[in-house]
Short mmCIF file of C-alpha atoms in Angstrom, two decimals:
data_model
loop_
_atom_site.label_atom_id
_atom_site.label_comp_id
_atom_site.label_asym_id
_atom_site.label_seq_id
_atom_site.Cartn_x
_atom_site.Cartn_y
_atom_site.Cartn_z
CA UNK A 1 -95.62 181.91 84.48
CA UNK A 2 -97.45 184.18 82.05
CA UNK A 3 -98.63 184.19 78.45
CA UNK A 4 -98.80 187.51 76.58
CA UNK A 5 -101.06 188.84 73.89
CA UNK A 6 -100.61 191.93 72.69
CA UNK A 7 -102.37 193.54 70.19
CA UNK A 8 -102.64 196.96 68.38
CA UNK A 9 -105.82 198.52 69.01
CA UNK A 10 -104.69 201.97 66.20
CA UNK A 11 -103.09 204.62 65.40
CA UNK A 12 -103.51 208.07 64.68
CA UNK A 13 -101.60 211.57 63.91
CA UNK A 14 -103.01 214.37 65.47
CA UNK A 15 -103.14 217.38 62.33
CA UNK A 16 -101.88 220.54 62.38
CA UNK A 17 -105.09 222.18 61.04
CA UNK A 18 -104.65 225.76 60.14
CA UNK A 19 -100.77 225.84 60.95
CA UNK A 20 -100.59 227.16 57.93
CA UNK A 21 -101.97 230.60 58.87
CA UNK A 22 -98.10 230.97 60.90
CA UNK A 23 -96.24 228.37 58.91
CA UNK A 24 -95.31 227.67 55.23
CA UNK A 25 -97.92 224.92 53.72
CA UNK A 26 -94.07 223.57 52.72
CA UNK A 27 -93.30 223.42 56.42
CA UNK A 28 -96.89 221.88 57.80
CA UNK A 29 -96.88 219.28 55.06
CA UNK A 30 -93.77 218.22 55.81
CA UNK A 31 -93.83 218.20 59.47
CA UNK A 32 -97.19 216.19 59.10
CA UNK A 33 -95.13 213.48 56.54
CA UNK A 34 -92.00 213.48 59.15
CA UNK A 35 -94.86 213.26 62.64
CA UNK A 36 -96.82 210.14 60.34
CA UNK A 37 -93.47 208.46 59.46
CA UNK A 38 -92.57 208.12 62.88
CA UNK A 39 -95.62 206.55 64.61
CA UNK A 40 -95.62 204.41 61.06
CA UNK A 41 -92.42 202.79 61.75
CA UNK A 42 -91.21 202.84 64.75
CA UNK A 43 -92.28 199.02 66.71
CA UNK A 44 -93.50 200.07 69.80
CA UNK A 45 -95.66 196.39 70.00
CA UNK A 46 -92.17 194.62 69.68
CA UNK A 47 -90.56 197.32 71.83
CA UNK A 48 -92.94 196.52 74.75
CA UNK A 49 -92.85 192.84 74.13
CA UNK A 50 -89.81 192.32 74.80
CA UNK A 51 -89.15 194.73 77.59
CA UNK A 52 -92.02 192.68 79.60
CA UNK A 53 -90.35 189.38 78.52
CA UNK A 54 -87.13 190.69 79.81
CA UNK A 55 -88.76 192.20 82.86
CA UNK A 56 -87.86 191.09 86.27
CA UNK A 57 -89.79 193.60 88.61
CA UNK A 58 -92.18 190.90 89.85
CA UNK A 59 -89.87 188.60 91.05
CA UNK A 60 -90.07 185.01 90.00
CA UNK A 61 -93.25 185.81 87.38
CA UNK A 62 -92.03 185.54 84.39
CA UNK A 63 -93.58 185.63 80.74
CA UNK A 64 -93.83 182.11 79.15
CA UNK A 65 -94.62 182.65 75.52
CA UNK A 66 -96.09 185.91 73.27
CA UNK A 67 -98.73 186.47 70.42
CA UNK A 68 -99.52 188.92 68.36
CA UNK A 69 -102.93 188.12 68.15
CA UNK A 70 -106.31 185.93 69.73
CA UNK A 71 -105.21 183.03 66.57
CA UNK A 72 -102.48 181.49 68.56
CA UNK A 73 -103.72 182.30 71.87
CA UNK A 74 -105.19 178.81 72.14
CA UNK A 75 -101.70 177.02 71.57
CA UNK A 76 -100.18 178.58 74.93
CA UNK A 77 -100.84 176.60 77.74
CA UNK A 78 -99.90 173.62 75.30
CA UNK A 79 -96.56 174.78 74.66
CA UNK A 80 -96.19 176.45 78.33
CA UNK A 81 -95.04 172.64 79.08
CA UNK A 82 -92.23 172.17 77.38
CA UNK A 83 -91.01 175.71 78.60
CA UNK A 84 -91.38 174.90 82.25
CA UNK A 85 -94.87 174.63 83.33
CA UNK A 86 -98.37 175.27 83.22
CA UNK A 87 -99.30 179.08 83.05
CA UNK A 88 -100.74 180.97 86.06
CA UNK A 89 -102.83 183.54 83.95
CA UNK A 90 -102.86 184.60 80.68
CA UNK A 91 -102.25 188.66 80.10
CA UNK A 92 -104.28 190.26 77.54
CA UNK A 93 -102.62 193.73 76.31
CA UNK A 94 -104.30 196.22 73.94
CA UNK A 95 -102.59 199.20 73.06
CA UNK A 96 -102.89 202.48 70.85
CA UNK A 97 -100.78 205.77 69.97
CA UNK A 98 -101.96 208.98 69.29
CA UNK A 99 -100.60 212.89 69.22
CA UNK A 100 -102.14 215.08 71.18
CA UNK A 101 -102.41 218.77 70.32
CA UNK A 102 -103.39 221.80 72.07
CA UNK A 103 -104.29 224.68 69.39
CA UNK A 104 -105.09 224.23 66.06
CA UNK A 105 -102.68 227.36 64.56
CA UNK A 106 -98.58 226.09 65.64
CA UNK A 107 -99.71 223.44 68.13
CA UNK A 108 -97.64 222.01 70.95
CA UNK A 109 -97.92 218.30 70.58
CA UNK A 110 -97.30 215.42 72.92
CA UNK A 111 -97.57 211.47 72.57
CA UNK A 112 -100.03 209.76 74.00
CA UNK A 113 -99.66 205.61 75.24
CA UNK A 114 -102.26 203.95 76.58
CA UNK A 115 -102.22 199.96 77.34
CA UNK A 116 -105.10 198.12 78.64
CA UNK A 117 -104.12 194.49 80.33
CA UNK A 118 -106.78 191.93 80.76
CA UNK A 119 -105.00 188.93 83.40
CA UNK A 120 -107.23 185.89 82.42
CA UNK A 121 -107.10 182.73 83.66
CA UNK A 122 -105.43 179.85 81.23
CA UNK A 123 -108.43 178.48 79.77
CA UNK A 124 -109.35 182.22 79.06
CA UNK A 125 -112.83 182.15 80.01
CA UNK A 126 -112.75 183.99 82.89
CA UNK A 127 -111.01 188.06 83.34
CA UNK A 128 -109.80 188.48 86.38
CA UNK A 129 -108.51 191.73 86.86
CA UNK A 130 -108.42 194.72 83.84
CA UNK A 131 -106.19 197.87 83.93
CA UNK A 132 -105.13 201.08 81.72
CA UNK A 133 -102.10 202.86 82.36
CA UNK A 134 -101.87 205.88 80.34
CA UNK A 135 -98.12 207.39 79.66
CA UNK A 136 -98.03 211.45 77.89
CA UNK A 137 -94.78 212.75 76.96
CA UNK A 138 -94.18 216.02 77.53
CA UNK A 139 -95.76 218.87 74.83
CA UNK A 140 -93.29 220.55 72.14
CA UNK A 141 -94.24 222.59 69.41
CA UNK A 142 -95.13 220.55 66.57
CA UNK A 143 -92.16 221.61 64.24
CA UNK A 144 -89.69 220.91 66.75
CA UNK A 145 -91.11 217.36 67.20
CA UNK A 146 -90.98 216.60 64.14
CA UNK A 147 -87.34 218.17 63.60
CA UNK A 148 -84.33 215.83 62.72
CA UNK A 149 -86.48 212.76 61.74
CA UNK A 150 -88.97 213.31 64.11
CA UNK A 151 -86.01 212.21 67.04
CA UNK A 152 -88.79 213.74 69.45
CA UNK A 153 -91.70 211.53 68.95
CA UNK A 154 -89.22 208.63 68.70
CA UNK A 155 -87.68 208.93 71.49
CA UNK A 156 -91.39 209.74 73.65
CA UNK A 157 -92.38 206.68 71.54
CA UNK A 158 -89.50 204.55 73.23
CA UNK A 159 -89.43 206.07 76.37
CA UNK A 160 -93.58 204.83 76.54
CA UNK A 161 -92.64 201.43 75.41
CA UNK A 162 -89.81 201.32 78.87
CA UNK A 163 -91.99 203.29 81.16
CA UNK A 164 -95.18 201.10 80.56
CA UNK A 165 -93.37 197.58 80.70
CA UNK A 166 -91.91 198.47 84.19
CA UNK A 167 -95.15 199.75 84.94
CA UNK A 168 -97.85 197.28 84.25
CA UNK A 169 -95.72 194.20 85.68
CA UNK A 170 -95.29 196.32 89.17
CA UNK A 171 -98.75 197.81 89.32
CA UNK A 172 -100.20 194.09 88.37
CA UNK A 173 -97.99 192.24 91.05
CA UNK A 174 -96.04 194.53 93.38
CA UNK A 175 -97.68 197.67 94.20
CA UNK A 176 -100.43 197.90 96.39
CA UNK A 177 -101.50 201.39 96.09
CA UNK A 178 -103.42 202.72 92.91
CA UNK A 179 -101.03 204.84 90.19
CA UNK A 180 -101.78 208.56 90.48
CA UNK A 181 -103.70 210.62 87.58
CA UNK A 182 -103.42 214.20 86.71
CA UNK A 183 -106.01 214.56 84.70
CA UNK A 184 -105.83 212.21 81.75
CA UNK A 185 -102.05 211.15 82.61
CA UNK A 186 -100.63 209.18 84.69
CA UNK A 187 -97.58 209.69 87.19
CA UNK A 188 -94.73 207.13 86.79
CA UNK A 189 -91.98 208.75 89.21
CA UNK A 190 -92.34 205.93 91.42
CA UNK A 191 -90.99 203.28 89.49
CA UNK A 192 -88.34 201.21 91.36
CA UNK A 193 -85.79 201.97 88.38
CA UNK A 194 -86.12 206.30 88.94
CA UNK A 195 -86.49 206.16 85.46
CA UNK A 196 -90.66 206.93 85.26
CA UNK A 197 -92.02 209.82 84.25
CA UNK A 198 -94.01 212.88 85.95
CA UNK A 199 -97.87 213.28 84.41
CA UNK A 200 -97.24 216.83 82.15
CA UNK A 201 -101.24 216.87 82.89
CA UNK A 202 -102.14 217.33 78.70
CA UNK A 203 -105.91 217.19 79.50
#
């Protein structure tokens, strides 16, 4: 059994500095507001929570209890008893969101996810293994992602959230070969579900 934290690390918007020189200052601002609005509130913390909770790629490990923060980290292995047991480890996860862009003047723009799990031991005094998986979406011309509510960067947004919890609980527990990079990104398309996603290779 497993305890969870997982805590935001930031945020940020990549800008579309100097779009203006091929788009309307109405069109960059805009796009900018509709690009923000989207990383502002869409959950990808509870998003990922509770796709690990539900996840069942490792078997018979399964997470115990959840935090948003090191403040109620303490109370876990007390209340892992009355859900079935003491825990095995404790996994630490840090994550942050970003847009990556290109050019400066009508940029192609991608998402960037990157989680970083600590697996500590109960008591938490001792790290026993650390990992970053890093998931890019693929790169679209800033307008476009922004288009229709930004459906775009939601939908990278979500599809980072589903990628990463299948990843981290198979590359932790299962796998027993290191995830490919290219580049910066990672390579997911050997996720048991078929579902992962090939590294676009942004940097």
């Amino acid at each position: 059994m497993l305890g969870l934290l997982l805590a935001p690390v930031g945020a940020a918007v990549g800008g579309a500095k100097g779009a203006s020189e091929a788009q309307s200052e109405d069109v960059v601002d805009t796009t900018r507001a509709d690009l923000r609005l989207a990383m502002q509130d869409t959950d990808f913390a509870e998003d990922l929570r509770a796709r690990l909770a539900a996840s069942t790629i490792a078997g018979d490990i399964m997470v115990s209890s959840m935090t948003s923060g090191a403040s109620t980290a303490a109370q876990q292995s007390a209340s892992s008893a009355s859900a079935g047991g003491p825990l095995s480890h404790i996994i630490a996860v840090e994550y942050k969101l970003a847009i990556f862009h290109q050019a400066h003047v009508n940029p192609k723009i991608a998402l960037v996810a990157q989680v970083t799990a600590q697996v500590q031991s109960p008591d938490r005094k001792q790290m026993l293994h650390k990992a970053t998986w890093t998931y890019c979406g693929q790169p679209y011309d800033f307008v476009q992602m922004a288009a229709n509510n930004a459906a775009l960067l939601r939908g990278q947004i979500n599809t980072a959230a589903a990628v990463l919890a299948e990843a981290i609980p198979y590359d932790l527990f299962v796998s027993k070969v290191p995830r490919s990079l290219k580049g910066y990104c990672m390579d997911f398309t050997d996720l048991p579900s078929g579902t992962g996603t090939k590294a676009p290779g942004l940097i």
